[in-house]
Short mmCIF file of C-alpha atoms in Angstrom, two decimals:
data_model
loop_
_atom_site.label_atom_id
_atom_site.label_comp_id
_atom_site.label_asym_id
_atom_site.label_seq_id
_atom_site.Cartn_x
_atom_site.Cartn_y
_atom_site.Cartn_z
CA UNK E 259 1.99 129.41 114.56
CA UNK E 260 2.24 129.71 110.75
CA UNK E 261 5.10 128.11 108.95
CA UNK E 262 5.91 128.12 105.29
CA UNK E 263 8.49 126.43 103.16
CA UNK E 264 9.85 127.93 100.00
CA UNK E 265 10.71 125.09 97.67
CA UNK E 266 13.22 125.84 94.85
CA UNK E 267 13.91 123.49 91.96
CA UNK E 268 16.52 123.96 89.25
CA UNK E 269 18.27 121.95 86.67
CA UNK E 270 21.56 123.71 87.27
CA UNK E 271 23.34 125.55 89.98
CA UNK E 272 22.32 128.86 88.53
CA UNK E 273 20.16 130.88 90.77
CA UNK E 274 18.51 132.61 87.80
CA UNK E 275 17.00 129.35 86.72
CA UNK E 276 15.19 128.75 89.99
CA UNK E 277 11.45 128.45 90.08
CA UNK E 278 9.87 129.01 93.44
CA UNK E 279 6.62 127.91 95.01
CA UNK E 280 5.41 128.45 98.54
CA UNK E 281 4.24 125.32 100.23
CA UNK E 282 2.32 125.40 103.52
CA UNK E 283 3.54 122.87 106.02
CA UNK E 284 1.21 121.21 108.50
CA UNK E 285 2.16 121.73 112.10
CA UNK E 286 3.29 118.44 113.76
CA UNK E 287 4.25 119.83 117.15
CA UNK E 288 2.33 120.40 120.35
CA UNK E 289 3.23 123.64 122.01
CA UNK E 290 3.43 123.96 125.79
CA UNK E 291 3.47 127.77 125.88
CA UNK E 292 3.29 130.70 123.55
CA UNK E 293 4.56 133.18 126.19
CA UNK E 294 7.97 133.65 124.66
CA UNK E 295 8.36 133.76 120.92
CA UNK E 296 11.62 134.22 119.10
CA UNK E 297 11.70 134.90 115.45
CA UNK E 298 14.25 133.27 113.18
CA UNK E 299 14.87 132.71 109.57
CA UNK E 300 17.04 129.98 108.13
CA UNK E 301 18.02 129.11 104.65
CA UNK E 302 19.00 125.53 103.94
CA UNK E 303 20.35 124.16 100.65
CA UNK E 304 20.82 120.50 99.76
CA UNK E 305 21.99 119.20 96.44
CA UNK E 306 21.09 115.57 96.14
CA UNK E 307 22.90 115.01 92.78
CA UNK E 308 24.45 116.97 90.02
CA UNK E 309 21.16 117.73 88.33
CA UNK E 310 18.69 118.64 91.03
CA UNK E 311 18.70 121.09 93.92
CA UNK E 312 16.22 121.29 96.72
CA UNK E 313 16.33 124.32 98.91
CA UNK E 314 14.03 125.57 101.51
CA UNK E 315 13.53 128.60 103.68
CA UNK E 316 11.80 128.17 107.02
CA UNK E 317 10.27 131.31 108.57
CA UNK E 318 8.67 130.63 111.87
CA UNK E 319 8.18 131.75 115.44
CA UNK E 320 9.78 129.56 118.12
CA UNK E 321 7.77 129.09 121.30
CA UNK E 322 8.61 127.37 124.51
CA UNK E 323 8.23 123.59 123.91
CA UNK E 324 9.98 120.31 124.64
CA UNK E 325 13.66 120.55 123.86
CA UNK E 326 13.67 117.78 121.19
CA UNK E 327 10.60 119.23 119.45
CA UNK E 328 12.15 122.71 119.30
CA UNK E 329 15.37 121.30 117.93
CA UNK E 330 13.79 119.16 115.23
CA UNK E 331 11.89 122.22 113.98
CA UNK E 332 15.04 123.38 112.31
CA UNK E 333 15.27 120.26 110.08
CA UNK E 334 11.82 118.59 109.97
CA UNK E 335 10.30 120.85 107.23
CA UNK E 336 13.03 119.94 104.82
CA UNK E 337 12.32 116.25 105.27
CA UNK E 338 8.86 116.34 103.70
CA UNK E 339 10.01 118.30 100.59
CA UNK E 340 13.17 116.20 100.26
CA UNK E 341 11.39 112.86 100.50
CA UNK E 342 9.15 113.49 97.47
CA UNK E 343 11.76 115.44 95.57
CA UNK E 344 14.54 112.92 95.95
CA UNK E 345 12.31 110.12 94.73
CA UNK E 346 10.89 112.09 91.80
CA UNK E 347 14.37 113.33 90.72
CA UNK E 348 15.87 109.84 90.86
CA UNK E 349 13.07 108.44 88.74
CA UNK E 350 13.29 111.32 86.20
CA UNK E 351 17.06 111.45 85.82
CA UNK E 352 17.79 107.78 86.31
CA UNK E 353 20.69 108.73 88.56
CA UNK E 354 21.37 106.88 91.88
CA UNK E 355 20.41 108.77 95.05
CA UNK E 356 22.95 109.13 97.79
CA UNK E 357 22.93 106.25 100.22
CA UNK E 358 25.18 105.38 103.10
CA UNK E 359 28.11 103.29 102.00
CA UNK E 360 30.34 101.45 104.43
CA UNK E 361 33.83 100.50 103.39
CA UNK E 362 36.96 102.13 102.01
CA UNK E 363 38.16 102.89 105.49
CA UNK E 364 35.54 105.34 106.62
CA UNK E 365 33.76 104.67 109.96
CA UNK E 366 30.02 104.10 110.26
CA UNK E 367 28.21 107.17 111.49
CA UNK E 368 25.45 106.93 114.13
CA UNK E 369 23.51 109.42 116.21
CA UNK E 370 22.30 108.68 119.74
CA UNK E 371 18.64 108.99 120.47
CA UNK E 372 17.54 110.95 123.62
CA UNK E 373 18.03 109.12 126.80
CA UNK E 374 14.30 109.48 127.58
CA UNK E 375 13.15 108.12 124.20
CA UNK E 376 11.54 105.34 126.25
CA UNK E 377 10.98 106.08 129.96
CA UNK E 378 8.15 103.52 130.57
CA UNK E 379 7.28 100.31 128.93
CA UNK E 380 4.24 101.42 126.99
CA UNK E 381 5.13 104.69 125.26
CA UNK E 382 7.73 106.05 122.91
CA UNK E 383 8.30 109.70 123.91
CA UNK E 384 8.58 112.49 121.33
CA UNK E 385 7.37 109.99 118.68
CA UNK E 386 6.54 112.56 115.97
CA UNK E 387 9.72 114.57 116.44
CA UNK E 388 11.90 111.44 116.53
CA UNK E 389 10.20 110.06 113.40
CA UNK E 390 10.92 113.24 111.58
CA UNK E 391 14.44 113.24 113.00
CA UNK E 392 15.08 109.73 111.66
CA UNK E 393 14.01 110.78 108.26
CA UNK E 394 16.40 113.77 108.30
CA UNK E 395 19.31 111.52 109.37
CA UNK E 396 18.47 109.01 106.61
CA UNK E 397 18.37 111.71 104.03
CA UNK E 398 21.71 113.13 105.28
CA UNK E 399 23.37 109.72 104.96
CA UNK E 400 23.82 108.72 108.54
CA UNK E 401 24.03 104.92 108.90
CA UNK E 402 21.92 104.47 112.08
CA UNK E 403 21.07 105.45 115.57
CA UNK E 404 22.04 104.39 119.07
CA UNK E 405 19.11 103.34 121.21
CA UNK E 406 19.47 103.46 125.02
CA UNK E 407 17.68 100.50 126.65
CA UNK E 408 17.13 100.76 130.39
CA UNK E 409 17.04 97.85 132.86
CA UNK E 410 14.82 100.04 135.10
CA UNK E 411 12.24 100.44 132.32
CA UNK E 412 12.09 96.90 130.93
CA UNK E 413 12.26 94.87 134.14
CA UNK E 414 10.77 97.51 136.35
CA UNK E 415 8.32 95.79 138.69
CA UNK E 416 9.37 92.17 139.26
CA UNK E 417 12.43 90.03 138.55
CA UNK E 418 12.07 88.15 135.29
CA UNK E 419 9.00 90.19 134.00
CA UNK E 420 10.07 92.14 130.90
CA UNK E 421 8.09 94.65 128.90
CA UNK E 422 9.64 95.47 125.59
CA UNK E 423 6.59 97.06 124.05
CA UNK E 424 7.97 100.55 123.53
CA UNK E 425 11.37 99.30 122.34
CA UNK E 426 9.69 96.98 119.76
CA UNK E 427 7.72 99.95 118.51
CA UNK E 428 10.86 102.06 118.36
CA UNK E 429 12.86 99.41 116.57
CA UNK E 430 10.15 99.13 113.91
CA UNK E 431 10.16 102.91 113.39
CA UNK E 432 13.95 102.90 112.91
CA UNK E 433 13.79 99.91 110.53
CA UNK E 434 11.06 101.55 108.49
CA UNK E 435 13.27 104.62 108.20
CA UNK E 436 16.00 102.49 106.69
CA UNK E 437 18.50 102.97 109.51
CA UNK E 438 20.65 100.59 111.52
CA UNK E 439 20.43 100.26 115.30
CA UNK E 440 23.15 100.15 117.87
CA UNK E 441 21.59 99.09 121.18
CA UNK E 442 23.02 100.23 124.52
CA UNK E 443 21.90 97.92 127.43
CA UNK E 444 22.09 100.08 130.55
CA UNK E 445 22.14 98.40 133.97
CA UNK E 446 22.49 101.68 135.86
CA UNK E 447 20.19 104.50 136.83
CA UNK E 448 20.32 108.07 135.52
CA UNK E 449 19.27 111.19 137.33
CA UNK E 450 18.67 112.79 133.91
CA UNK E 451 16.24 111.93 132.47
CA UNK E 452 15.10 110.35 135.76
CA UNK E 453 15.45 106.62 134.97
CA UNK E 454 15.90 104.66 138.26
CA UNK E 455 16.99 101.15 138.86
CA UNK E 456 14.12 98.58 138.76
CA UNK E 457 11.67 99.14 141.51
CA UNK E 458 12.14 95.64 142.93
CA UNK E 459 15.93 96.20 143.06
CA UNK E 460 15.55 99.55 144.85
CA UNK E 461 13.33 97.81 147.39
CA UNK E 462 16.09 95.36 148.15
CA UNK E 463 18.47 98.22 148.46
CA UNK E 464 16.19 99.93 150.97
CA UNK E 465 16.70 96.96 153.35
CA UNK E 466 20.31 96.11 152.39
CA UNK E 467 22.29 99.24 151.43
CA UNK E 468 25.44 97.17 150.94
CA UNK E 469 24.38 96.24 147.46
CA UNK E 470 25.49 99.80 146.54
CA UNK E 471 28.95 101.31 146.47
CA UNK E 472 30.05 103.49 149.48
CA UNK E 473 32.80 106.03 149.92
CA UNK E 474 34.99 106.65 152.97
CA UNK E 475 32.26 108.82 154.61
CA UNK E 476 29.64 106.04 154.07
CA UNK E 477 27.77 107.86 151.34
CA UNK E 478 25.97 105.35 149.17
CA UNK E 479 25.92 105.67 145.41
CA UNK E 480 22.66 104.21 144.10
CA UNK E 481 23.43 104.60 140.42
CA UNK E 482 24.45 100.97 140.02
CA UNK E 483 25.18 97.85 142.04
CA UNK E 484 28.54 97.27 143.77
CA UNK E 485 30.97 95.01 141.95
CA UNK E 486 31.31 93.22 145.27
CA UNK E 487 27.92 91.58 144.82
CA UNK E 488 28.37 90.36 141.23
CA UNK E 489 28.29 86.73 142.34
CA UNK E 490 26.24 86.99 145.53
CA UNK E 491 22.49 85.97 145.54
CA UNK E 492 21.35 89.37 146.76
CA UNK E 493 18.60 89.85 144.17
CA UNK E 494 15.73 87.72 145.34
CA UNK E 495 17.83 84.67 145.34
CA UNK E 496 19.82 85.35 142.17
CA UNK E 497 23.11 87.08 141.60
CA UNK E 498 23.36 90.35 139.69
CA UNK E 499 25.37 88.59 137.00
CA UNK E 500 22.54 85.95 136.57
CA UNK E 501 19.96 88.82 136.41
CA UNK E 502 21.96 90.69 133.81
CA UNK E 503 22.36 87.48 131.79
CA UNK E 504 18.64 86.69 131.92
CA UNK E 505 17.91 90.26 130.74
CA UNK E 506 20.31 89.84 127.81
CA UNK E 507 18.87 86.48 126.91
CA UNK E 508 15.30 87.89 126.82
CA UNK E 509 16.45 90.78 124.70
CA UNK E 510 18.16 88.34 122.28
CA UNK E 511 15.01 86.33 121.91
CA UNK E 512 12.65 89.26 121.64
CA UNK E 513 14.67 91.13 119.01
CA UNK E 514 16.07 88.14 117.07
CA UNK E 515 14.23 89.17 113.88
CA UNK E 516 15.82 92.66 114.01
CA UNK E 517 19.23 91.02 114.38
CA UNK E 518 18.85 88.52 111.62
CA UNK E 519 17.78 91.18 109.06
CA UNK E 520 20.71 93.41 110.10
CA UNK E 521 18.65 96.18 111.57
CA UNK E 522 20.26 95.71 114.97
CA UNK E 523 24.00 95.42 114.21
CA UNK E 524 25.63 96.21 117.54
CA UNK E 525 24.94 95.57 121.19
CA UNK E 526 26.79 97.56 123.83
CA UNK E 527 26.85 96.15 127.40
CA UNK E 528 26.53 98.53 130.32
CA UNK E 529 29.49 97.94 132.53
CA UNK E 530 29.00 100.36 135.34
CA UNK E 531 27.89 103.96 136.16
CA UNK E 532 27.14 105.89 133.00
CA UNK E 533 27.38 102.56 131.13
CA UNK E 534 31.22 102.70 131.48
CA UNK E 535 33.62 100.22 133.07
CA UNK E 536 34.59 102.29 136.10
CA UNK E 537 33.74 103.02 139.69
CA UNK E 538 31.43 105.91 140.52
CA UNK E 539 34.41 107.83 141.78
CA UNK E 540 33.12 111.23 140.77
CA UNK E 541 29.36 111.77 141.22
CA UNK E 542 27.77 113.62 138.37
CA UNK E 543 27.08 116.68 140.56
CA UNK E 544 30.77 117.04 141.33
CA UNK E 545 32.24 116.52 137.85
CA UNK E 546 33.08 120.15 137.14
CA UNK E 547 35.54 120.65 139.93
CA UNK E 548 38.55 118.91 138.44
CA UNK E 549 39.14 116.91 141.59
CA UNK E 550 40.61 113.46 141.91
CA UNK E 551 37.41 111.71 142.98
CA UNK E 552 37.26 109.14 145.79
CA UNK E 553 37.73 105.41 146.13
CA UNK E 554 34.48 103.40 146.24
CA UNK E 555 35.38 100.36 148.34
CA UNK E 556 33.58 100.85 151.58
CA UNK E 557 30.43 98.72 151.25
CA UNK E 558 30.60 95.49 153.25
CA UNK E 559 31.18 93.18 150.38
CA UNK E 560 34.03 95.20 148.83
CA UNK E 561 35.71 95.46 152.25
CA UNK E 562 35.36 91.69 152.66
CA UNK E 563 37.18 91.20 149.42
CA UNK E 564 39.90 93.69 150.45
CA UNK E 565 40.43 91.90 153.75
CA UNK E 566 40.65 88.50 152.03
CA UNK E 567 43.22 89.79 149.60
CA UNK E 568 45.29 91.44 152.38
CA UNK E 569 45.31 88.21 154.42
CA UNK E 570 46.46 86.23 151.31
CA UNK E 571 49.37 88.72 150.96
CA UNK E 572 50.29 88.32 154.63
CA UNK E 573 49.41 91.94 155.68
CA UNK E 574 46.20 91.62 157.64
CA UNK E 575 46.08 95.35 158.63
CA UNK E 576 46.05 96.47 154.95
CA UNK E 577 42.55 95.04 154.65
CA UNK E 578 40.87 97.32 157.17
CA UNK E 579 40.01 100.15 154.73
CA UNK E 580 41.17 102.15 151.77
CA UNK E 581 43.98 104.80 151.96
CA UNK E 582 43.44 107.16 154.94
CA UNK E 583 45.49 109.95 153.26
CA UNK E 584 43.62 110.20 149.91
CA UNK E 585 41.99 113.51 148.92
CA UNK E 586 38.29 114.20 148.80
CA UNK E 587 36.18 114.35 145.65
CA UNK E 588 36.85 117.92 144.53
CA UNK E 589 40.41 118.22 145.88
CA UNK E 590 43.69 118.17 143.95
CA UNK E 591 46.28 115.37 144.33
CA UNK E 592 48.32 117.49 146.66
CA UNK E 593 45.49 117.83 149.17
CA UNK E 594 46.47 114.55 150.73
CA UNK E 595 49.73 112.59 150.89
CA UNK E 596 48.52 109.58 148.92
CA UNK E 597 48.68 110.99 145.32
CA UNK E 598 51.61 113.44 145.73
CA UNK E 599 54.02 113.13 142.84
CA UNK E 600 57.05 113.00 145.07
CA UNK E 601 56.87 110.87 148.14
CA UNK E 602 53.25 109.95 147.79
CA UNK E 603 52.15 106.69 149.50
CA UNK E 604 50.80 105.40 146.17
CA UNK E 605 54.39 104.40 145.50
CA UNK E 606 54.79 102.49 148.81
CA UNK E 607 54.24 98.71 149.04
CA UNK E 608 50.84 99.30 150.60
CA UNK E 609 49.87 101.86 147.95
CA UNK E 610 50.69 99.43 145.18
CA UNK E 611 48.87 96.52 146.95
CA UNK E 612 45.67 98.63 147.27
CA UNK E 613 45.71 100.14 143.80
CA UNK E 614 46.39 96.75 142.25
CA UNK E 615 43.52 95.10 144.23
CA UNK E 616 41.12 97.98 143.45
CA UNK E 617 41.88 97.79 139.74
CA UNK E 618 41.59 94.03 139.71
CA UNK E 619 38.12 94.19 141.15
CA UNK E 620 37.12 96.41 138.21
CA UNK E 621 38.82 94.15 135.64
CA UNK E 622 37.15 91.07 137.11
CA UNK E 623 33.68 92.79 136.86
CA UNK E 624 34.44 93.65 133.24
CA UNK E 625 35.59 90.14 132.44
CA UNK E 626 32.46 88.62 133.96
CA UNK E 627 29.95 90.86 132.15
CA UNK E 628 31.75 90.69 128.75
CA UNK E 629 32.08 86.98 129.03
CA UNK E 630 28.44 86.63 129.81
CA UNK E 631 27.45 88.89 126.85
CA UNK E 632 29.79 86.96 124.48
CA UNK E 633 28.04 83.72 125.58
CA UNK E 634 24.54 85.11 125.09
CA UNK E 635 25.09 86.92 121.76
CA UNK E 636 27.83 84.63 120.36
CA UNK E 637 25.44 83.09 117.83
CA UNK E 638 23.72 86.32 116.86
CA UNK E 639 24.90 88.42 113.89
CA UNK E 640 25.77 91.44 116.01
CA UNK E 641 28.93 93.09 117.22
CA UNK E 642 29.43 93.38 120.97
CA UNK E 643 30.98 96.46 122.51
CA UNK E 644 31.65 98.08 125.90
CA UNK E 645 32.59 101.59 126.98
CA UNK E 646 35.53 102.70 129.14
CA UNK E 647 36.09 106.20 130.64
CA UNK E 648 38.70 108.69 129.33
CA UNK E 649 39.58 110.25 132.78
CA UNK E 650 42.25 112.61 131.64
CA UNK E 651 42.06 115.35 134.36
CA UNK E 652 45.37 114.46 136.11
CA UNK E 653 46.93 112.40 133.31
CA UNK E 654 50.22 114.45 133.29
CA UNK E 655 50.86 113.81 136.98
CA UNK E 656 52.93 110.69 137.84
CA UNK E 657 50.14 109.02 139.86
CA UNK E 658 47.23 109.65 137.39
CA UNK E 659 44.91 110.11 140.36
CA UNK E 660 41.54 110.53 138.62
CA UNK E 661 42.20 107.38 136.66
CA UNK E 662 43.14 105.50 139.81
CA UNK E 663 39.95 106.35 141.70
CA UNK E 664 38.00 105.32 138.61
CA UNK E 665 39.73 101.89 138.77
CA UNK E 666 42.60 102.15 136.27
CA UNK E 667 46.01 101.54 137.84
CA UNK E 668 47.83 103.74 135.30
CA UNK E 669 50.97 105.61 136.32
CA UNK E 670 54.06 107.07 134.66
CA UNK E 671 55.66 103.64 134.86
CA UNK E 672 52.73 101.32 134.51
CA UNK E 673 50.21 100.87 131.61
CA UNK E 674 46.81 100.52 133.24
CA UNK E 675 45.00 99.92 129.92
CA UNK E 676 46.82 96.83 128.56
CA UNK E 677 44.91 94.44 130.78
CA UNK E 678 41.59 96.14 129.91
CA UNK E 679 42.26 95.82 126.14
CA UNK E 680 43.18 92.17 126.70
CA UNK E 681 39.79 91.49 128.30
CA UNK E 682 37.98 93.12 125.37
CA UNK E 683 40.11 91.23 122.86
CA UNK E 684 39.45 87.87 124.41
CA UNK E 685 35.72 88.44 124.40
CA UNK E 686 35.71 89.82 120.80
CA UNK E 687 34.25 93.20 121.93
CA UNK E 688 34.76 96.63 120.48
CA UNK E 689 35.91 99.36 122.86
CA UNK E 690 33.87 102.63 122.93
CA UNK E 691 35.89 105.70 123.74
CA UNK E 692 34.34 109.18 124.33
CA UNK E 693 35.80 112.62 124.01
CA UNK E 694 36.65 112.48 120.26
CA UNK E 695 35.88 116.17 120.00
CA UNK E 696 38.18 117.41 122.77
CA UNK E 697 41.23 119.30 121.71
CA UNK E 698 42.96 119.13 125.18
CA UNK E 699 46.39 117.63 124.80
CA UNK E 700 46.08 115.47 127.93
CA UNK E 701 42.91 113.91 126.71
CA UNK E 702 44.44 113.24 123.34
CA UNK E 703 47.49 111.66 124.98
CA UNK E 704 45.21 109.32 126.98
CA UNK E 705 43.12 108.44 123.95
CA UNK E 706 46.37 107.56 122.07
CA UNK E 707 47.53 105.40 124.93
CA UNK E 708 44.27 103.45 125.02
CA UNK E 709 44.19 103.11 121.20
CA UNK E 710 47.70 101.70 121.29
CA UNK E 711 46.61 99.10 123.83
CA UNK E 712 43.64 98.19 121.69
CA UNK E 713 45.80 97.78 118.62
CA UNK E 714 48.13 95.44 120.53
CA UNK E 715 45.15 93.19 121.43
CA UNK E 716 43.38 93.50 118.05
CA UNK E 717 40.46 95.47 119.60
CA UNK E 718 38.42 97.63 117.31
CA UNK E 719 37.72 101.15 118.61
CA UNK E 720 34.39 103.00 118.30
CA UNK E 721 34.19 106.69 119.15
CA UNK E 722 31.78 109.13 120.70
CA UNK E 723 31.68 112.85 121.55
CA UNK E 724 31.43 113.65 125.26
CA UNK E 725 29.51 116.96 124.64
CA UNK E 726 27.78 118.83 121.96
CA UNK E 727 30.47 120.70 120.04
CA UNK E 728 30.37 122.79 116.88
CA UNK E 729 33.95 122.02 116.13
CA UNK E 730 34.25 118.80 114.18
CA UNK E 731 37.84 119.03 113.09
CA UNK E 732 39.20 117.15 115.98
CA UNK E 733 36.50 114.39 115.59
CA UNK E 734 37.58 114.02 112.00
CA UNK E 735 41.20 113.67 113.03
CA UNK E 736 40.34 111.09 115.65
CA UNK E 737 38.21 108.89 113.40
CA UNK E 738 40.32 109.25 110.21
CA UNK E 739 41.39 106.05 108.34
CA UNK E 740 44.70 106.09 110.04
CA UNK E 741 43.06 106.10 113.52
CA UNK E 742 41.45 102.71 112.90
CA UNK E 743 38.14 103.90 114.45
CA UNK E 744 35.43 101.69 112.94
CA UNK E 745 32.38 103.67 113.97
CA UNK E 746 31.42 107.03 115.52
CA UNK E 747 28.24 107.93 117.39
CA UNK E 748 27.36 111.61 117.76
CA UNK E 749 25.69 112.03 121.18
CA UNK E 750 22.94 112.98 121.06
CA UNK E 751 19.73 113.95 119.26
CA UNK E 752 17.96 116.88 120.84
CA UNK E 753 17.30 120.59 120.62
CA UNK E 754 20.95 121.56 120.29
CA UNK E 755 21.67 118.85 117.73
CA UNK E 756 19.05 120.12 115.25
CA UNK E 757 19.56 123.78 116.03
CA UNK E 758 20.76 126.12 113.20
CA UNK E 759 23.92 126.53 115.23
CA UNK E 760 24.90 122.90 115.33
CA UNK E 761 23.01 121.16 112.39
CA UNK E 762 24.90 122.96 109.64
CA UNK E 763 28.23 121.87 111.03
CA UNK E 764 26.98 118.33 111.47
CA UNK E 765 25.72 118.10 107.98
CA UNK E 766 29.06 119.34 106.74
CA UNK E 767 30.90 116.84 108.92
CA UNK E 768 28.85 113.98 107.52
CA UNK E 769 29.35 115.17 103.94
CA UNK E 770 33.09 115.41 104.46
CA UNK E 771 33.22 111.84 105.81
CA UNK E 772 30.91 110.35 103.12
CA UNK E 773 31.84 112.39 99.98
CA UNK E 774 34.78 110.17 98.82
CA UNK E 775 32.39 107.31 98.51
CA UNK E 776 29.51 108.97 96.56
CA UNK E 777 28.46 107.35 93.23
CA UNK E 778 29.81 108.98 90.19
CA UNK E 779 26.44 110.07 89.12
CA UNK E 780 26.21 112.17 92.34
CA UNK E 781 29.28 114.17 91.50
CA UNK E 782 28.68 117.33 89.52
CA UNK E 783 30.83 118.05 86.55
CA UNK E 784 31.25 121.01 84.11
CA UNK E 785 29.69 123.49 86.43
CA UNK E 786 26.40 121.73 86.57
CA UNK E 787 26.13 122.09 90.33
CA UNK E 788 27.89 120.61 93.25
CA UNK E 789 27.23 118.23 96.05
CA UNK E 790 26.52 120.10 99.20
CA UNK E 791 24.88 119.51 102.47
CA UNK E 792 25.03 122.84 104.16
CA UNK E 793 22.93 125.27 106.02
CA UNK E 794 23.30 129.05 106.02
CA UNK E 795 21.94 130.70 109.05
CA UNK E 796 20.62 134.20 108.39
CA UNK E 797 19.61 134.92 111.97
CA UNK E 798 19.80 132.76 115.04
CA UNK E 799 18.54 133.52 118.52
CA UNK E 800 18.65 129.93 119.68
CA UNK E 801 20.18 129.20 123.12
CA UNK E 802 22.76 126.49 123.51
CA UNK E 803 22.05 123.36 125.57
CA UNK E 804 24.21 120.68 127.12
CA UNK E 805 23.89 117.26 125.67
CA UNK E 806 22.25 114.41 127.77
CA UNK E 807 24.66 112.20 129.57
CA UNK E 808 23.91 108.70 130.38
#
């Protein structure tokens, strides 16, 4: 497939002064199939300072290929031209190039790498495409990237045997690109991109299914370990908490150099399914139905804790099981008596007992993991963070059913997030909230409630988007200076991210966040050009794709 880049240089913004030269670009992608080819033409313009413009036109055929490779095609050709041109122009004019600047109230901006960037201990996947993508992000002015680190990849075969080879290579790539790293340590499995729990853990689960959560029907969720086994020696003589701690300690030792030179600046601790502090109340395959989810307290160890708590309260029969009248996964609150707004059993003494116990088990789990992480990384120059869900589906009902099944005892009369924020505050952890792009009023109301709790307990908030969205206005509102959001991570790099449909909006979003902090030499005056990071799409036949979800 032939590909050409038209490079245009000018001393002013005047189009008549442009000199053009066609430059061939060496192909860096491996194509899986040439069966379906779609033609497209895209014009990109970038002004790096007031005196120099670099533009390019990419005219290519798009074939069937890996999603990330196809996506990066829309930006990669600009990188090579821009690298040389940015350096030459800065030397010639003496002006300062644009660099990321943190301060003045604006949040740091990060982009998540694909979840399958590392899927085994020896290889970095999509290495050429990711390398090109890192260069594009650096030139754009993004501060860094978020790197997913999987327990099931690093400690795959045997307890205590860690293979960081691929992650060390990746960290060096990112450092060489001049970007910072947020690391997300994931102690759960993910069906996409097919990252399981460690093999040795799954083997234990094959003989003892009670290490996993279970619902009322006895269905096991093997995405993560039950909170009921946190302090039980079920993993070859060690507790899950000890195993998580050993993993974090080994990471801290292995990547100490990247922390000390401020390449790795943030470590996020996986707290449950999807990395979030929650129960797996709504399996991924059922998330589109808008149901309330189901309580996950039916494994042997959770039921033992429930019975113990019931006996301590003097109501032995309350410990036999969870609510018998709660709805199923995809059902509405009115499908059973438990969550009904009027007369629901959630308001009875039993209902309050169960919901309080269920939530406290989640809070205790979060306290244990964040306390462990604080102990391990306390002497390292990194910020700790953890993520909680924004389960807004039934937020405007009195019982807040989808929040309750996820483990948050939040009602019209009870703040279920105050205690969570208190735990984060006491362990000096940032709280990551997703859904910053959603314009739904119920989600915004829940975000505001959580932010208020964080402000009360002096907890910094970091934001993420929950899906690829071309509308960045809501994100800008949610991460504005008045919102006190200290960083934002756009999830995540892939085909849709670099597509001519999304990339122009993302570049404009970054420009709008960063522009107030640009050096005076970068600001055009007297009609000599203007700072712009924009992309004009002349024709686009790209298909949209859903973002990856951890």
